[in-house]
XYZ file of C-alpha atoms in Angstrom:
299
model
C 0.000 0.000 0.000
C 1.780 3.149 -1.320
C 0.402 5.934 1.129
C 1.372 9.410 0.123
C 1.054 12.466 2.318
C -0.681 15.295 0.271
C -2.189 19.283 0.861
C -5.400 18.992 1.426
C -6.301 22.302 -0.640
C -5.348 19.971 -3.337
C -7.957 17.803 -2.465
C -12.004 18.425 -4.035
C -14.688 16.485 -3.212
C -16.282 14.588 -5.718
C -19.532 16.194 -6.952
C -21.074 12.730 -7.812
C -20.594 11.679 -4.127
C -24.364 9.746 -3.607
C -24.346 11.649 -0.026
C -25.463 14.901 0.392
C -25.677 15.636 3.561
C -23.252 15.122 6.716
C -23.598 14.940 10.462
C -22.448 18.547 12.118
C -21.970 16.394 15.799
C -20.328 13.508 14.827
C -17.977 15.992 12.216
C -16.694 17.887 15.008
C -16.395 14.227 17.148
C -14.358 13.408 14.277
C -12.719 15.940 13.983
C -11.696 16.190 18.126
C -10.082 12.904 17.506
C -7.932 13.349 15.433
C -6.702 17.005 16.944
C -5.288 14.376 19.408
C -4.673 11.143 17.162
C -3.995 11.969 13.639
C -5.828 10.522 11.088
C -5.358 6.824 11.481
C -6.741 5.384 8.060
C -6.051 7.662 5.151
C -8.041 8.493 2.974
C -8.588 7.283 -1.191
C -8.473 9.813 -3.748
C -8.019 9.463 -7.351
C -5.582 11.856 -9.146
C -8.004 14.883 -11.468
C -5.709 16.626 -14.044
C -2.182 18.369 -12.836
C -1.526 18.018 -9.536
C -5.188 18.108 -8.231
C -7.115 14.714 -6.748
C -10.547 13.932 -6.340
C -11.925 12.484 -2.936
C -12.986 8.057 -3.749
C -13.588 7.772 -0.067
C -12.596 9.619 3.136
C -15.133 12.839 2.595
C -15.731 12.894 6.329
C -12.037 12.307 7.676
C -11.081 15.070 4.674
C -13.797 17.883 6.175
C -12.707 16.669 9.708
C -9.230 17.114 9.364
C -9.659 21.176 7.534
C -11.892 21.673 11.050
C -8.896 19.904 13.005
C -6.605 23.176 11.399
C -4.221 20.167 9.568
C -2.601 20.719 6.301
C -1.472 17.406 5.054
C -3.785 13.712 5.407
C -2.399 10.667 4.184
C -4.255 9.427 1.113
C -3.632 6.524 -0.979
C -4.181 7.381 -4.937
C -6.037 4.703 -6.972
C -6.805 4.759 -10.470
C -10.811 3.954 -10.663
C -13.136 4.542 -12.873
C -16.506 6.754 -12.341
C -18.465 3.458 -12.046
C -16.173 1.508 -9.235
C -15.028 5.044 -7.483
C -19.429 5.301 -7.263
C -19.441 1.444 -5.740
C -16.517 2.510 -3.644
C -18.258 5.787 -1.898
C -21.587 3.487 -1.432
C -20.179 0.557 0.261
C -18.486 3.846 2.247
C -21.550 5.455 3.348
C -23.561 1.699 3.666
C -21.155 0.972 6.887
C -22.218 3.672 8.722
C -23.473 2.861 12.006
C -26.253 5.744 12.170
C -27.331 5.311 8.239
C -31.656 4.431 8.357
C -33.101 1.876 6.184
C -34.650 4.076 3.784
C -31.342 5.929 3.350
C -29.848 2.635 2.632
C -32.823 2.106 -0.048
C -31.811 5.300 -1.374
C -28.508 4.694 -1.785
C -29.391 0.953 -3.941
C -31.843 3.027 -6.232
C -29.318 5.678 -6.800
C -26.726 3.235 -7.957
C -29.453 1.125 -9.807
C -30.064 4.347 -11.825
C -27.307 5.720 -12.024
C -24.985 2.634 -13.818
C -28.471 1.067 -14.807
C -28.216 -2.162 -13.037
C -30.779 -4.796 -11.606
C -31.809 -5.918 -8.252
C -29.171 -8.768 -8.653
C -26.274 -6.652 -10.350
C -26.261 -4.122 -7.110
C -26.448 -6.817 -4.680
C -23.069 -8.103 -6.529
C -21.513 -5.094 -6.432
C -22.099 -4.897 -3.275
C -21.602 -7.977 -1.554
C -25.277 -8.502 -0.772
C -28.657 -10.655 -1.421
C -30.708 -9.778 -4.371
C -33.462 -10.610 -1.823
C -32.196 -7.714 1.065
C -31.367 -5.362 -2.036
C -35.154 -5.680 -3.053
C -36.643 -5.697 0.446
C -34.600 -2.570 1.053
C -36.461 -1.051 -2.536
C -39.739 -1.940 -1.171
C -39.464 0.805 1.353
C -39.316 3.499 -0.970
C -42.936 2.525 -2.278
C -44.238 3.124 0.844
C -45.488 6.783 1.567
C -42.449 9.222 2.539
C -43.663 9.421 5.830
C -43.709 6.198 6.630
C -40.658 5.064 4.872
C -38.603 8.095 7.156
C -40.070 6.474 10.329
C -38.376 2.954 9.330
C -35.733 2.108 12.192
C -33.055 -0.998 12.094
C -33.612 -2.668 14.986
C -32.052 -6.258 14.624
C -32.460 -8.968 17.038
C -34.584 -6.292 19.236
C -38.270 -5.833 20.052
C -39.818 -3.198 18.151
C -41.552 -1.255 20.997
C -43.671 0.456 19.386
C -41.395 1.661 16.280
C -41.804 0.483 12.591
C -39.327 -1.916 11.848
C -38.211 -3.520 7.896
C -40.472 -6.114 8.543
C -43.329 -3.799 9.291
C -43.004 -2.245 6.217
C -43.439 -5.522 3.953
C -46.823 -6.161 5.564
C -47.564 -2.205 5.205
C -46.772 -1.904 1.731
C -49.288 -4.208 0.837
C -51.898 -1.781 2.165
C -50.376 1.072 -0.466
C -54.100 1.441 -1.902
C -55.762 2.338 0.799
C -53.547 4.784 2.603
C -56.065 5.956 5.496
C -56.297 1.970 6.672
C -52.458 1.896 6.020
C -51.920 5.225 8.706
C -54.212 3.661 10.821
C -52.431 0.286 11.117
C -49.046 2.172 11.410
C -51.141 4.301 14.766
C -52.235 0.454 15.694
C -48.400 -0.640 15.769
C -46.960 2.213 17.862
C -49.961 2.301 20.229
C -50.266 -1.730 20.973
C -46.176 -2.121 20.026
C -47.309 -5.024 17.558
C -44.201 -7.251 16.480
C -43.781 -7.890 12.744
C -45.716 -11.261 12.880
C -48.914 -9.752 14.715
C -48.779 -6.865 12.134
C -48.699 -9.571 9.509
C -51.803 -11.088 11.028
C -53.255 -8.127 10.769
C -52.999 -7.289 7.396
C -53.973 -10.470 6.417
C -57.085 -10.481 8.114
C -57.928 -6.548 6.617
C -56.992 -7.931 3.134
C -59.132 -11.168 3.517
C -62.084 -9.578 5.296
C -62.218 -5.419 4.009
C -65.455 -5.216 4.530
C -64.787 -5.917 8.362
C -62.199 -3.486 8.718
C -63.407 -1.060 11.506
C -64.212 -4.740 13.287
C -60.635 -6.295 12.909
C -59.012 -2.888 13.744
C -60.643 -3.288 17.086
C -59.726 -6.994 17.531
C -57.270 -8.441 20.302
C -54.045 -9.793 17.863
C -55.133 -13.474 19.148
C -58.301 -12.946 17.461
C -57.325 -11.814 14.142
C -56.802 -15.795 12.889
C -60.560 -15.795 12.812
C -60.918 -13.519 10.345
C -59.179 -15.166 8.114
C -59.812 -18.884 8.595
C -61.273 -21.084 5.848
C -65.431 -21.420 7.096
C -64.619 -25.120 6.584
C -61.744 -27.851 6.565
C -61.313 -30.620 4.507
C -62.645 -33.991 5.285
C -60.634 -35.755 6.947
C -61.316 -39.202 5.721
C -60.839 -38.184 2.470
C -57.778 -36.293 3.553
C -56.565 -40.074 5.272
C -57.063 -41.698 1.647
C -55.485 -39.050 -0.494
C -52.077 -39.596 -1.095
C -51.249 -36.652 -2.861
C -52.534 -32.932 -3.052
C -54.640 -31.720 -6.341
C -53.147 -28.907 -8.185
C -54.232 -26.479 -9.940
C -53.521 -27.090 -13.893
C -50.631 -24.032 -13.404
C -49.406 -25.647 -10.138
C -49.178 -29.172 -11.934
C -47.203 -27.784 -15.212
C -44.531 -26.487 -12.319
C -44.278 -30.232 -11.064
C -44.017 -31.959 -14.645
C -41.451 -29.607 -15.354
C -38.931 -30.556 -12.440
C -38.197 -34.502 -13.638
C -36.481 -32.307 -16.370
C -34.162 -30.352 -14.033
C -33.102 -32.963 -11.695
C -32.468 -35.571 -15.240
C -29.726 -32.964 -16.242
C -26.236 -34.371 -16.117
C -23.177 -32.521 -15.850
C -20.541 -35.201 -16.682
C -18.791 -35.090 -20.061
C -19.915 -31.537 -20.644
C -17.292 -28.468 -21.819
C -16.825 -25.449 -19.182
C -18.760 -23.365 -21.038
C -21.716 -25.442 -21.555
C -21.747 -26.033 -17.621
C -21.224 -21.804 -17.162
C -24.688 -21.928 -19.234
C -26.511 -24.077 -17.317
C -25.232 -21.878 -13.759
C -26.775 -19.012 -15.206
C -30.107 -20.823 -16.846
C -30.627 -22.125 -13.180
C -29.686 -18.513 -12.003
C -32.212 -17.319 -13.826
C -35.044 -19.769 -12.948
C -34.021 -19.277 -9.510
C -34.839 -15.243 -10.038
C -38.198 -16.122 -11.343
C -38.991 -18.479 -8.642
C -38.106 -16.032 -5.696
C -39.839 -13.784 -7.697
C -43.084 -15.724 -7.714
C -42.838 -16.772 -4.131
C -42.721 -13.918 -3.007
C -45.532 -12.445 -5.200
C -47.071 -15.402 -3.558
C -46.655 -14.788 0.596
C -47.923 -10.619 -1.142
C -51.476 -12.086 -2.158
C -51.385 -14.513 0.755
C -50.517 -11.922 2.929
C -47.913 -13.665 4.528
């Protein structure tokens, strides 16, 4: 690692830089520390024209150090291109310890946009799921308000605050936004967890026309709203040995003897490369349609 110790008035920040906006407290924390310390992990910047370098990553330590009255930071100068120095700067501001989750959504739809990716080419760059990378979207569907009021609270109880999981069962009341405020009112007040909120929105999908009833409803209750009126025979159920599908559902299972006959012996690299990404694909669709699926069901 070649670290080089450089003015920083011949240092600009980038003007693509995805954030905007920075954190006056924690600056001046920042910016305390290394009055005393130094700054311990230099910063990237990428050289722009004679003699002049353009911030990759570092913005914060940069600003910090110009409030800290230094000079000179140690930087280490990498030749990127506008695409990976953008990757870079969000993987950067995605480690933050005090970002929200819809400023992380933000950040995946301006990337998406910006290089025109997919769902699955962000979550590579990224060193993510395609499946957290489009959870994460879904929160910018919701309305603003609700979206801002999104907290991260893993392995925690939500007490009474909207959580990522929330918002999945939330979103699926988009149409009907005064039911949707009301639900989010029925979270903080009763501090639902994500599971009784997904009761709940089952029910209000299944039964609409007994909203105002299933809004007042104890959470234990709500299964009723949604249970089948009747349940299958269970004599009959003793003697059948396998479900009945629906014609769509039965074309899925006669097309899986296919998949699991495919052998890979005897077969060139690139014809095996082909079948990775064939299955890659399917596998897209399929997550796709489950989870289109657990949307209708309300699950």
């Amino acid at each position: 690692m070649n670290i080089q110790i450089i003015p920083l008035d011949r240092i600009a920040v980038d003007p693509t830089q995805p954030r905007k906006q920075l954190n006056e407290e924690s600056l001046q924390g920042l910016a305390d520390s290394i009055r005393q310390h130094g700054v311990l992990n230099p910063i990237t910047v990428t050289v722009d024209g004679s003699n002049r370098y353009t911030i990759v990553t570092g913005e914060r330590r940069w600003r910090a150090a110009q409030m800290a009255k230094l000079t000179n930071i140690p930087t280490i100068v990498s030749e990127v291109s506008p695409d990976e120095r953008l990757t870079q700067q969000l993987i950067e501001n995605l480690q933050r310890e005090d970002l929200q989750p819809v400023e992380k959504a933000r950040a995946y739809q301006f990337i998406k946009e910006t290089l025109h990716l997919t769902n699955r080419e962000v979550a590579r760059r990224l060193g993510l799921s395609e499946r957290q990378v489009g959870y994460s979207l879904d929160l910018l569907e919701l309305p603003e308000e609700i979206g801002e009021a999104v907290i991260s609270t893993p392995n925690r109880p939500a007490e009474g605050q909207l959580t990522e999981k929330h918002a999945r069962f939330l979103k699926q009341l988009n149409t009907e936004p005064e039911l949707q405020t009301a639900v989010v009112e029925k979270i903080k007040d009763e501090k639902l967890t994500g599971e009784q909120t997904g009761k709940l929105v089952k029910a209000l999908r299944k039964k609409p026309e007994r909203a105002e009833e299933i809004m007042q409803s104890p959470t234990d209750h709500l299964a009723d709203f949604f249970a089948e009126p009747s349940t299958p025979d269970l004599e009959e159920a003793q003697t059948t040995s396998t479900p009945a599908f629906s014609a769509y559902a039965q074309k899925i299972l006669d097309f899986l003897p296919s998949l699991t006959g495919i052998s890979l012996q005897n077969r060139s690299a690139a014809e095996v490369r082909q079948i990775e990404d064939a299955l890659t694909s399917l596998q897209m669709t399929v997550e796709s349609l489950l989870k289109s699926c657990r949307e209708t069901l309300g699950e």
